[in-house]
Coordinates of C-alpha atoms and ligand atoms in Angstrom, one line a residue:
X1 CA -16.1 -4.5 20.2
X2 CA -13.6 -6.9 21.8
X3 CA -10.3 -7.1 20.1
X4 CA -7.2 -9.1 21.1
X5 CA -3.8 -10.2 19.8
X6 CA -5.7 -12.9 17.9
X7 CA -7.9 -10.5 15.9
X8 CA -7.0 -10.1 12.3
X9 CA -5.4 -7.1 10.6
X10 CA -7.4 -5.4 7.9
X11 CA -5.4 -4.3 4.9
X12 CA -6.7 -2.5 1.8
X13 CA -5.8 -1.0 -1.6
X14 CA -7.4 -0.3 -4.9
X15 CA -6.1 -3.7 -6.2
X16 CA -2.9 -5.8 -6.1
X17 CA -0.5 -3.1 -4.8
X18 CA -1.2 -3.8 -1.1
X19 CA -0.4 -7.5 -1.6
X20 CA 3.3 -6.6 -1.4
X21 CA 2.7 -4.9 2.0
X22 CA 0.6 -7.9 3.1
X23 CA 3.4 -10.3 2.1
X24 CA 6.0 -8.3 4.0
X25 CA 3.6 -8.5 7.0
X26 CA 3.6 -12.3 6.7
X27 CA 7.4 -12.2 6.6
X28 CA 7.9 -9.9 9.6
X29 CA 4.9 -11.0 11.6
X30 CA 4.2 -14.6 10.6
X31 CA 1.7 -15.2 13.4
X32 CA -0.7 -12.5 12.2
X33 CA -4.0 -13.2 10.6
X34 CA -5.2 -10.8 8.0
X35 CA -8.1 -9.8 5.8
X36 CA -7.3 -8.1 2.5
X37 CA -9.6 -5.9 0.4
X38 CA -8.8 -4.8 -3.1
X39 CA -11.4 -2.4 -4.7
X40 CA -10.9 -3.9 -8.1
X41 CA -14.1 -2.5 -9.4
X42 CA -12.9 1.1 -8.9
X43 CA -9.2 0.7 -9.6
X44 CA -7.3 3.0 -10.6
X45 CA -7.8 5.3 -7.6
X46 CA -5.0 7.4 -8.8
X47 CA -7.2 9.0 -11.5
X48 CA -10.2 9.6 -9.2
X49 CA -11.2 12.8 -7.5
X50 CA -10.5 13.4 -3.8
X51 CA -14.2 13.1 -3.0
X52 CA -14.4 9.7 -4.7
X53 CA -11.3 8.3 -2.9
X54 CA -12.7 9.5 0.4
X55 CA -16.1 8.0 -0.1
X56 CA -15.0 4.6 -1.3
X57 CA -12.0 4.2 1.1
X58 CA -14.3 5.0 4.0
X59 CA -16.7 2.2 2.9
X60 CA -13.8 -0.3 2.8
X61 CA -12.4 0.9 6.2
X62 CA -15.8 0.5 7.8
X63 CA -16.2 -3.0 6.2
X64 CA -12.9 -4.1 7.7
X65 CA -13.8 -2.6 11.0
X66 CA -17.0 -4.5 11.1
X67 CA -14.9 -7.7 10.6
X68 CA -13.4 -7.0 14.1
X69 CA -9.9 -6.2 12.9
X70 CA -7.4 -5.0 15.6
X71 CA -5.7 -2.6 13.1
X72 CA -6.3 -1.2 9.6
X73 CA -3.4 -0.8 7.2
X74 CA -4.1 1.6 4.3
X75 CA -1.7 0.0 1.8
X76 CA -2.3 2.7 -0.8
X77 CA -0.6 6.0 -1.3
X78 CA -3.5 7.5 -3.2
X79 CA -5.9 6.8 -0.3
X80 CA -3.4 7.8 2.4
X81 CA -2.7 11.2 0.7
X82 CA -6.4 11.9 0.1
X83 CA -8.4 10.3 2.9
X84 CA -6.1 9.5 5.9
X85 CA -7.4 12.4 8.0
X86 CA -11.0 11.3 7.5
X87 CA -10.3 7.6 8.2
X88 CA -8.3 8.5 11.3
X89 CA -11.0 10.8 12.6
X90 CA -13.6 8.1 12.4
X91 CA -11.5 5.1 13.7
X92 CA -8.5 6.3 15.7
X93 CA -10.1 5.8 19.1
X94 CA -11.4 2.4 18.1
X95 CA -8.5 0.6 16.3
X96 CA -5.0 1.3 15.2
X97 CA -4.6 2.9 11.8
X98 CA -1.4 2.5 9.7
X99 CA -0.5 4.0 6.4
X100 CA 2.3 3.7 3.9
X101 CA 3.4 7.3 4.0
X102 CA 4.1 8.4 7.6
X103 CA 6.7 5.7 8.5
X104 CA 8.6 6.5 5.3
X105 CA 8.8 10.3 5.3
X106 CA 10.4 10.4 8.7
X107 CA 13.0 7.7 8.0
X108 CA 16.6 8.7 8.6
X109 CA 17.6 7.2 5.3
X110 CA 16.9 10.6 3.8
X111 CA 19.9 12.0 5.6
X112 CA 22.1 10.2 3.2
X113 CA 20.7 11.9 0.0
X114 CA 20.8 15.3 -1.6
X115 CA 18.2 14.8 -4.3
X116 CA 15.4 12.3 -4.6
X117 CA 12.8 11.4 -7.1
X118 CA 9.2 10.4 -6.3
X119 CA 7.0 8.6 -8.7
X120 CA 3.3 8.3 -7.9
X121 CA -0.3 8.4 -9.2
X122 CA -1.8 11.7 -10.2
X123 CA -3.9 11.7 -7.0
X124 CA -0.9 11.3 -4.8
X125 CA 1.3 13.9 -6.7
X126 CA -1.6 16.3 -6.7
X127 CA -2.0 16.1 -2.9
X128 CA 1.7 17.2 -2.5
X129 CA 1.7 15.3 0.8
X130 CA 5.1 13.6 0.3
X131 CA 7.0 16.8 -0.4
X132 CA 5.3 18.6 2.5
X133 CA 6.0 15.8 5.0
X134 CA 9.6 15.0 3.9
X135 CA 10.5 18.7 3.9
X136 CA 9.2 19.0 7.5
X137 CA 11.9 16.5 8.6
X138 CA 14.6 16.9 6.0
X139 CA 14.5 20.5 4.7
X140 CA 17.9 20.0 2.9
X141 CA 16.4 17.6 0.3
X142 CA 15.8 18.5 -3.2
X143 CA 12.6 16.6 -4.3
X144 CA 11.4 16.0 -7.8
X145 CA 7.9 14.5 -8.0
X146 CA 6.5 12.9 -11.2
X147 CA 3.1 11.5 -11.9
X148 CA 3.2 8.2 -13.8
X149 CA -0.5 7.5 -14.5
X150 CA 0.0 4.5 -16.9
X151 CA 1.9 2.3 -14.5
X152 CA -0.7 1.2 -11.9
X153 CA -3.4 0.1 -14.4
X154 CA -0.9 -1.9 -16.5
X155 CA 0.5 -3.6 -13.4
X156 CA -3.0 -4.4 -12.2
X157 CA -3.8 -5.9 -15.6
X158 CA -0.7 -8.1 -15.6
X159 CA 1.3 -6.7 -18.6
X160 CA 4.6 -8.4 -19.2
X161 CA 7.9 -6.7 -18.7
X162 CA 8.6 -6.5 -22.4
X163 CA 5.6 -4.1 -22.7
X164 CA 6.2 -2.4 -19.4
X165 CA 9.9 -1.7 -19.8
X166 CA 9.6 0.9 -22.6
X167 CA 7.0 2.8 -20.5
X168 CA 9.2 2.8 -17.5
X169 CA 12.1 4.1 -19.7
X170 CA 9.9 6.9 -21.1
X171 CA 9.0 8.1 -17.6
X172 CA 12.3 7.6 -15.9
X173 CA 14.3 9.3 -18.7
X174 CA 12.8 12.5 -17.1
X175 CA 14.1 11.5 -13.7
X176 CA 17.8 11.2 -13.8
X177 CA 20.6 12.7 -11.6
X178 CA 18.9 11.7 -8.4
X179 CA 20.4 9.8 -5.5
X180 CA 17.3 7.8 -4.6
X181 CA 13.8 7.0 -5.9
X182 CA 10.7 6.6 -3.8
X183 CA 8.1 4.3 -5.4
X184 CA 5.1 6.1 -3.9
X185 CA 2.4 3.8 -5.2
X186 CA 2.2 0.3 -3.8
X187 CA 1.6 -1.1 -7.3
X188 CA 5.0 0.1 -8.3
X189 CA 6.6 -2.2 -5.8
X190 CA 6.0 -5.0 -8.3
X191 CA 8.4 -3.2 -10.7
X192 CA 11.4 -2.9 -8.3
X193 CA 13.6 -5.1 -10.4
X194 CA 12.8 -3.3 -13.7
X195 CA 13.4 0.1 -12.1
X196 CA 16.7 -1.0 -10.6
X197 CA 17.7 -2.3 -14.0
X198 CA 16.9 1.0 -15.6
X199 CA 19.2 2.9 -13.2
X200 CA 21.9 0.1 -13.3
X201 CA 22.1 0.2 -9.5
X202 CA 23.2 3.9 -9.5
X203 CA 20.0 5.2 -7.9
X204 CA 19.0 3.7 -4.5
X205 CA 15.5 2.3 -4.3
X206 CA 14.0 3.1 -0.9
X207 CA 12.7 -0.1 0.7
X208 CA 9.2 1.0 1.5
X209 CA 7.5 -2.2 2.5
X210 CA 10.2 -3.0 5.0
X211 CA 10.0 0.4 6.6
X212 CA 6.2 0.4 6.7
X213 CA 5.9 -3.1 8.2
X214 CA 8.7 -2.5 10.8
X215 CA 6.6 0.4 12.1
X216 CA 3.4 -1.7 12.2
X217 CA 5.2 -4.4 14.1
X218 CA 6.7 -1.9 16.6
X219 CA 3.3 -0.2 17.3
X220 CA 1.4 -3.5 17.7
X221 CA 4.1 -4.7 20.1
X222 CA 3.9 -1.5 22.1
X223 CA 0.1 -1.8 22.3
X224 CA 0.5 -5.5 23.3
X225 CA -1.4 -6.5 20.2
X226 CA 1.3 -8.4 18.4
X227 CA 0.4 -12.1 18.0
X228 CA 3.4 -14.0 19.4
X229 CA 2.2 -17.5 19.0
X230 CA 1.3 -19.4 15.8
X231 CA -2.4 -19.6 15.2
X232 CA -3.7 -22.5 13.1
X233 CA -6.5 -23.1 10.7
X234 CA -6.9 -19.5 9.8
X235 CA -6.1 -18.7 6.2
X236 CA -5.9 -15.1 4.9
X237 CA -9.1 -13.9 3.2
X238 CA -8.9 -11.8 0.0
X239 CA -12.0 -9.7 -0.8
X240 CA -12.4 -8.0 -4.2
X241 CA -15.3 -5.7 -5.3
X242 CA -15.6 -7.6 -8.6
X243 CA -15.5 -11.3 -9.1
X244 CA -11.9 -12.3 -8.6
X245 CA -9.7 -11.0 -11.5
X246 CA -7.4 -13.7 -12.9
X247 CA -4.2 -11.7 -12.4
X248 CA -5.2 -10.8 -8.8
X249 CA -5.7 -14.5 -8.0
X250 CA -2.5 -15.4 -9.7
X251 CA -0.5 -12.9 -7.6
X252 CA -2.1 -14.0 -4.4
X253 CA -1.3 -17.6 -5.1
X254 CA 2.4 -16.7 -6.0
X255 CA 2.7 -14.7 -2.8
X256 CA 0.6 -16.7 -0.3
X257 CA 0.2 -20.2 -1.7
X258 CA -2.9 -22.3 -1.9
X259 CA -4.2 -21.9 1.6
X260 CA -6.2 -18.7 1.0
X261 CA -9.9 -17.8 0.7
X262 CA -11.3 -15.5 -2.0
X263 CA -14.6 -13.6 -1.6
X264 CA -16.4 -10.9 -3.5
X265 CA -18.0 -8.0 -1.7
X266 CA -20.1 -5.4 -3.6
X267 CA -20.9 -2.2 -1.8
X268 CA -24.3 -0.9 -1.8
X269 CA -24.3 2.9 -1.8
X270 CA -28.1 3.5 -1.6
Ligands
DGL1 N1 -1.7 1.3 -5.1 C1 -2.3 2.6 -5.1 C2 -1.3 3.6 -4.5 O1 -0.5 3.2 -3.7 C3 -3.0 3.1 -6.2 C4 -3.1 2.6 -7.6 C5 -4.3 3.1 -8.3 O2 -5.4 2.6 -8.0 O3 -4.2 4.1 -9.0 O4 -1.4 4.8 -4.8

């Protein structure tokens, strides 16, 4: 399969979480063309078994690979922590694979903290991958992980802040006296402001999307796959596995404007 700097980047998540990573990609790498996949039919992944996550994420990765992408971005912590090894095994010699955990866990920002909190989906917390990886680089750190299962579904369903704030408060009341917090689910990146407000600026929010996209840009550039010139007439495509949910469309329009395409793709498992 012939790929070039002009080939698109495939990016996927269970739903809207990865849109924040896609937006950051547009900011840091404005010439890149991308195809997004949100598995809205099977969201939330955070409550699914490892087997389920592996099976479905592999389908999506293969779908994007078939679209002749030059790189795949797994913009989901639940998929990364449960299926990265399998996706890498199948595609690593064929295209570049990026994820939202590896660039973060080795970031030197951790040198400035003593104790951090991690909030994530049950599937991510259960894998224990964050703690294992961070401890490998920063053994001095005290890490408290907390599973926050209600958050991703209510974000995906577009609940307003008046309803979300009490839920955040309930969770984060158990996560005080920390220096920094890691939002280890891409959906939670939509709640940055609310979480910052809860801590009154006293707890640092680690800037995941910036760190992740800086790494993607660096690697694409090293591999001479970064698109340096503006391309025209190519609008990002957003696939969902149900007909496009209203809130998904709304978020896409807010983040990317009107010049986008929506498509539905339903996987056939038989
Ligand atoms: N956005 C996903 C993550 O980063 C998962 C949300 C979900 O489907 O549970 O973990």
